Tab-separated table of N, CA and C in Angstrom:
chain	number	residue	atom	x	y	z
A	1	UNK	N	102.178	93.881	109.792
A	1	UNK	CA	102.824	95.029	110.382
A	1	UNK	C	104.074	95.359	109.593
A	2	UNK	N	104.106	96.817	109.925
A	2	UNK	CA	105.480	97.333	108.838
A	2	UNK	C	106.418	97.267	109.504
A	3	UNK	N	107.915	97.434	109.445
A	3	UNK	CA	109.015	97.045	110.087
A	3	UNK	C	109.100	98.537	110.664
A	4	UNK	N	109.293	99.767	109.859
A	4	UNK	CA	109.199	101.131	110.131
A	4	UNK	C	107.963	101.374	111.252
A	5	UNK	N	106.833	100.434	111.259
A	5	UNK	CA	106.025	100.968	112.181
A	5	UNK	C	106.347	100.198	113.962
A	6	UNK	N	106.818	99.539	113.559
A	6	UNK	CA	107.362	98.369	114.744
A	6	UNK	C	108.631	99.169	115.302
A	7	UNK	N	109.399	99.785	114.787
A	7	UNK	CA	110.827	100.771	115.368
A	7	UNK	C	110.232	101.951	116.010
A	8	UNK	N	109.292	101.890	115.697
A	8	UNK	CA	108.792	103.719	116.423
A	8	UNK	C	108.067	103.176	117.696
A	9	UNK	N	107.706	101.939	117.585
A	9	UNK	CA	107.124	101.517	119.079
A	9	UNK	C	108.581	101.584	120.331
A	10	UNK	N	107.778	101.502	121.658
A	10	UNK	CA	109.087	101.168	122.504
A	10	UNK	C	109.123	100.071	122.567
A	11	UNK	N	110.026	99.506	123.974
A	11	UNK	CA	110.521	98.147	124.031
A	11	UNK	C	108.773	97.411	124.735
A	12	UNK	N	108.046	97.913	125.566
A	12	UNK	CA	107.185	97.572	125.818
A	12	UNK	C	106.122	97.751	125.548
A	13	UNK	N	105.697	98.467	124.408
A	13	UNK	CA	104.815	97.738	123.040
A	13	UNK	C	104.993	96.775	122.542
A	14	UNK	N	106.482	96.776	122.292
A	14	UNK	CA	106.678	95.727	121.538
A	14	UNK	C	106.366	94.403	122.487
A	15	UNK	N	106.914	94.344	123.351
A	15	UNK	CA	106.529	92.927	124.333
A	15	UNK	C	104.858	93.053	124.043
A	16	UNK	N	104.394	93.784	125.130
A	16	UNK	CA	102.949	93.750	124.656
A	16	UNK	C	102.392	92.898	123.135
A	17	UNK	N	102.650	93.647	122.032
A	17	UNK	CA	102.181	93.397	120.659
A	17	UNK	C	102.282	91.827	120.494
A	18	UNK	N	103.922	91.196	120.855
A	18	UNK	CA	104.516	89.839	121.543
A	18	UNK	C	103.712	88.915	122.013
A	19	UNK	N	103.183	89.324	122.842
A	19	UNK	CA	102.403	88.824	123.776
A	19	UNK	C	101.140	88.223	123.574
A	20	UNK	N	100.152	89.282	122.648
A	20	UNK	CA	98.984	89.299	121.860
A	20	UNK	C	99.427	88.523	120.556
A	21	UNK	N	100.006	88.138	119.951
A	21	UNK	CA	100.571	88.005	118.695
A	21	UNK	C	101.020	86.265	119.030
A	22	UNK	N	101.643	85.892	120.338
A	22	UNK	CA	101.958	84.843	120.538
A	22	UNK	C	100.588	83.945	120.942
A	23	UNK	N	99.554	84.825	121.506
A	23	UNK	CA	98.231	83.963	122.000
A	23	UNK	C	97.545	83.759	120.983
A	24	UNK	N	97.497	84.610	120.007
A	24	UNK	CA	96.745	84.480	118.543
A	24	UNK	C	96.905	83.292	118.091
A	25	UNK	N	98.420	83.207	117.725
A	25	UNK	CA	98.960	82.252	117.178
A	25	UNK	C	98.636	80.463	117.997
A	26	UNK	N	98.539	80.708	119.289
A	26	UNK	CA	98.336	79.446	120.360
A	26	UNK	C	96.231	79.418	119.920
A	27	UNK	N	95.491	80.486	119.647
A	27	UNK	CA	94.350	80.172	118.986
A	27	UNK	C	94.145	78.995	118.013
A	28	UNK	N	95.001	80.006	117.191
A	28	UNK	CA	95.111	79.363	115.945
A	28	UNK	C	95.244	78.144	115.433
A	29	UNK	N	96.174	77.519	115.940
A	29	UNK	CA	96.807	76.398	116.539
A	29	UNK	C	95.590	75.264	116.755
A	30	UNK	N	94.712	75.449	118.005
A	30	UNK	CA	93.336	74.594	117.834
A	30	UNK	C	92.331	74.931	117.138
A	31	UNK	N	92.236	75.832	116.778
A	31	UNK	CA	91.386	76.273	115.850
A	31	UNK	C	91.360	75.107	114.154
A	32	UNK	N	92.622	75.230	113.781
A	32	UNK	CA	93.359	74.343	113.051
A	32	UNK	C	93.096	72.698	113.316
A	33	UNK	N	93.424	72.562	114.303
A	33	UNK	CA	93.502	70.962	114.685
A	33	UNK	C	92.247	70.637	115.306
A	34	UNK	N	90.944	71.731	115.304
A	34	UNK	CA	89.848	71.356	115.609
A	34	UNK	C	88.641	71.108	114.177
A	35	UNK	N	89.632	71.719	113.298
A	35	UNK	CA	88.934	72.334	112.139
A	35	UNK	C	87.946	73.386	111.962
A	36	UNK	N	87.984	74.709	112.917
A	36	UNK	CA	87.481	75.400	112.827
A	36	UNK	C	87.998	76.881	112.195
A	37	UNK	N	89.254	76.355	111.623
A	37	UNK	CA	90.193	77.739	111.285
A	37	UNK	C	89.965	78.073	109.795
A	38	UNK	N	89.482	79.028	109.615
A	38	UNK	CA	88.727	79.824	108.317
A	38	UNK	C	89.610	80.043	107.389
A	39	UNK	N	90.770	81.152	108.058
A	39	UNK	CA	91.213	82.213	107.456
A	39	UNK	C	93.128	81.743	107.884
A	40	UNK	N	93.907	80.516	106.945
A	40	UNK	CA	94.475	79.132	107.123
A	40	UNK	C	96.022	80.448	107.055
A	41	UNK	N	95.999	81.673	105.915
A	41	UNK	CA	97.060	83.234	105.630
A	41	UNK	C	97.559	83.311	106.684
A	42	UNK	N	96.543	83.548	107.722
A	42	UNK	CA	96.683	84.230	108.671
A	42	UNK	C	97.566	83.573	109.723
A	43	UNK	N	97.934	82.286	109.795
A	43	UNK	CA	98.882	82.068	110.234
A	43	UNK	C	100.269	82.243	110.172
A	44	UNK	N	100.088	81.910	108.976
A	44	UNK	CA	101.495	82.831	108.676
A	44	UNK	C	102.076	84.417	108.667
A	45	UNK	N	101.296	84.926	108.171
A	45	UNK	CA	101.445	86.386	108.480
A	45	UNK	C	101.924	86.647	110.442
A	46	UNK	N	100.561	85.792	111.446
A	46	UNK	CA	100.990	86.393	112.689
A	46	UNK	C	102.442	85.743	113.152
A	47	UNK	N	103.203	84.657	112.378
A	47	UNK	CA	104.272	83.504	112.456
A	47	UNK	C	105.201	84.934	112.361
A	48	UNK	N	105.311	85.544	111.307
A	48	UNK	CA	106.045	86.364	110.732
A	48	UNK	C	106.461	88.182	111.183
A	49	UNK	N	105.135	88.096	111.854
A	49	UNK	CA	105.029	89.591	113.031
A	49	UNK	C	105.885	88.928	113.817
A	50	UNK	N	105.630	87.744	114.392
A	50	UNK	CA	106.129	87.663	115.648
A	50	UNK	C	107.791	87.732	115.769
A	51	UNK	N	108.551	86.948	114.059
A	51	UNK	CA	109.614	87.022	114.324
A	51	UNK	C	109.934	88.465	113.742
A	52	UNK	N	109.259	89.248	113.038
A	52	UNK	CA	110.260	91.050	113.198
A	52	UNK	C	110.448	91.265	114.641
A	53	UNK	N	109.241	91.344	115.343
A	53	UNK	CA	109.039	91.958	116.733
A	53	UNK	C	110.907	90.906	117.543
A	54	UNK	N	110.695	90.044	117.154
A	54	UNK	CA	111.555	89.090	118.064
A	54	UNK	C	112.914	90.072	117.194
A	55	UNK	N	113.074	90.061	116.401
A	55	UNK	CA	114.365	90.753	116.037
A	55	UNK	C	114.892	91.981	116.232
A	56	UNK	N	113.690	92.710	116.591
A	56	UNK	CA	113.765	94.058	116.807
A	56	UNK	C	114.163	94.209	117.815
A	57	UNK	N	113.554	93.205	118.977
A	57	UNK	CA	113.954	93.616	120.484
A	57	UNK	C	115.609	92.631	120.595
A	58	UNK	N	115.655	92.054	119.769
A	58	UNK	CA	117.163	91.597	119.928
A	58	UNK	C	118.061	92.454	118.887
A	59	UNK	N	117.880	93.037	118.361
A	59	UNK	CA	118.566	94.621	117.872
A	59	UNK	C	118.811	95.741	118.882
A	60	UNK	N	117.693	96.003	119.739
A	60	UNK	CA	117.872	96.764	120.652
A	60	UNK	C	118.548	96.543	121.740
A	61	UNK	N	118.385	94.993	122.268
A	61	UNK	CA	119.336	94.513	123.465
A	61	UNK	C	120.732	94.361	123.376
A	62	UNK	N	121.387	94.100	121.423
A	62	UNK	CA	122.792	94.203	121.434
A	62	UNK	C	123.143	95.738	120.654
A	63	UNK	N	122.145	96.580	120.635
A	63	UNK	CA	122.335	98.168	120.377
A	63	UNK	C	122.618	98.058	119.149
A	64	UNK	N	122.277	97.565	118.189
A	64	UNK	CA	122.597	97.201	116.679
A	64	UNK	C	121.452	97.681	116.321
A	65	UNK	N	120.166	98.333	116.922
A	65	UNK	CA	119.180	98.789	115.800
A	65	UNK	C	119.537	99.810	115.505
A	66	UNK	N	119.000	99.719	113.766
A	66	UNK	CA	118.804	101.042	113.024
A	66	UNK	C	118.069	101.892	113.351
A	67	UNK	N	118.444	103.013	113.145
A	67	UNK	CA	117.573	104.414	113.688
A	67	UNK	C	116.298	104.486	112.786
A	68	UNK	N	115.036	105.149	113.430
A	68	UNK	CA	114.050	105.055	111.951
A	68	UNK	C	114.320	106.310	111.324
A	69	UNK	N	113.909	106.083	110.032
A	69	UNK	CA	114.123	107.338	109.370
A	69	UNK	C	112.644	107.903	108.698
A	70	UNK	N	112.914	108.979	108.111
A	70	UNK	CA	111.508	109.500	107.243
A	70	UNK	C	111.715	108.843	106.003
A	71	UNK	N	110.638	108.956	105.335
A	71	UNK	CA	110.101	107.938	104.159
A	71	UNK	C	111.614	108.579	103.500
A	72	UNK	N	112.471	107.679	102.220
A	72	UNK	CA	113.774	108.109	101.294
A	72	UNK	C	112.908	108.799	100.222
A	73	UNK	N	113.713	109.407	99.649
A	73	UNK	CA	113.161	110.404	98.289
A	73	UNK	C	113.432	109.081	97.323
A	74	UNK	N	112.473	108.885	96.209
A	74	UNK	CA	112.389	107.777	95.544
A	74	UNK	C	113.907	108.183	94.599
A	75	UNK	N	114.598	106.838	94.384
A	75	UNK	CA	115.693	106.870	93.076
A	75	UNK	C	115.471	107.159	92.100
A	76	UNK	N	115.603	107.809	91.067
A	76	UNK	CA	115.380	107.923	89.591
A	76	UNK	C	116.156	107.129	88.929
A	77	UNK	N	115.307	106.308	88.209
A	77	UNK	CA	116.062	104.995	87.211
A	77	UNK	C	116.522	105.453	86.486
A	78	UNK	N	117.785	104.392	86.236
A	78	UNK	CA	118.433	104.987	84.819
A	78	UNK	C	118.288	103.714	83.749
A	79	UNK	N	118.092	104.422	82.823
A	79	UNK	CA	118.194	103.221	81.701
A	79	UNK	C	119.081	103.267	80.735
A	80	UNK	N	119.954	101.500	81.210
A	80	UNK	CA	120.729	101.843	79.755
A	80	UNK	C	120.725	101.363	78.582
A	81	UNK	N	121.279	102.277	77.640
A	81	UNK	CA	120.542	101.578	76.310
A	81	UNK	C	121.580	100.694	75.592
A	82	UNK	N	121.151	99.850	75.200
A	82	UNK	CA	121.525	98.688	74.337
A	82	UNK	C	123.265	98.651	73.476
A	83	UNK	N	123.576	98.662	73.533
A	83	UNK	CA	124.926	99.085	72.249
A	83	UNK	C	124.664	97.588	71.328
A	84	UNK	N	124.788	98.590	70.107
A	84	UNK	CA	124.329	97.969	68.907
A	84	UNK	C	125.705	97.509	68.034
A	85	UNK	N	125.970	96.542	67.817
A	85	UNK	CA	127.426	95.858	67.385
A	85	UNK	C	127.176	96.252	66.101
């Protein structure tokens, strides 16, 4: 999950998403210690949803989240060139 797509949710999506995301992970878990767990990524990835989601809603509870914004207009690089002694 994207961080931009996680801010446009409300507070109770986000619990929701939480919620689903925390049972996955409690799957996973025996799945693992049964040896039936395939796909070994995927733990980590749902480890890692779970803590944006956890930060997000503790952004919102001390009013410190960032507003979302629309995609930024890309930077134009600059390159500098070398100075030649």
């Amino acid at each position: 999950m994207k961080t931009a797509d996680l801010r446009a949710k409300t507070e109770d999506q986000l619990k929701a998403d939480l919620l689903q995301l925390s049972k996955e992970q409690f799957n996973f878990r025996f799945q693992k210690s049964t040896g039936q767990l395939e796909n070994a990524s995927r733990i980590r990835i749902v480890r890692r949803d779970i803590a944006k989601i956890k930060t997000l809603l503790a952004e919102t509870k001390q009013g410190t989240a960032k507003p979302t914004k629309a995609a930024k207009p890309a930077k134009k690089s600059v390159k500098k060139q070398a100075s030649k002694e």
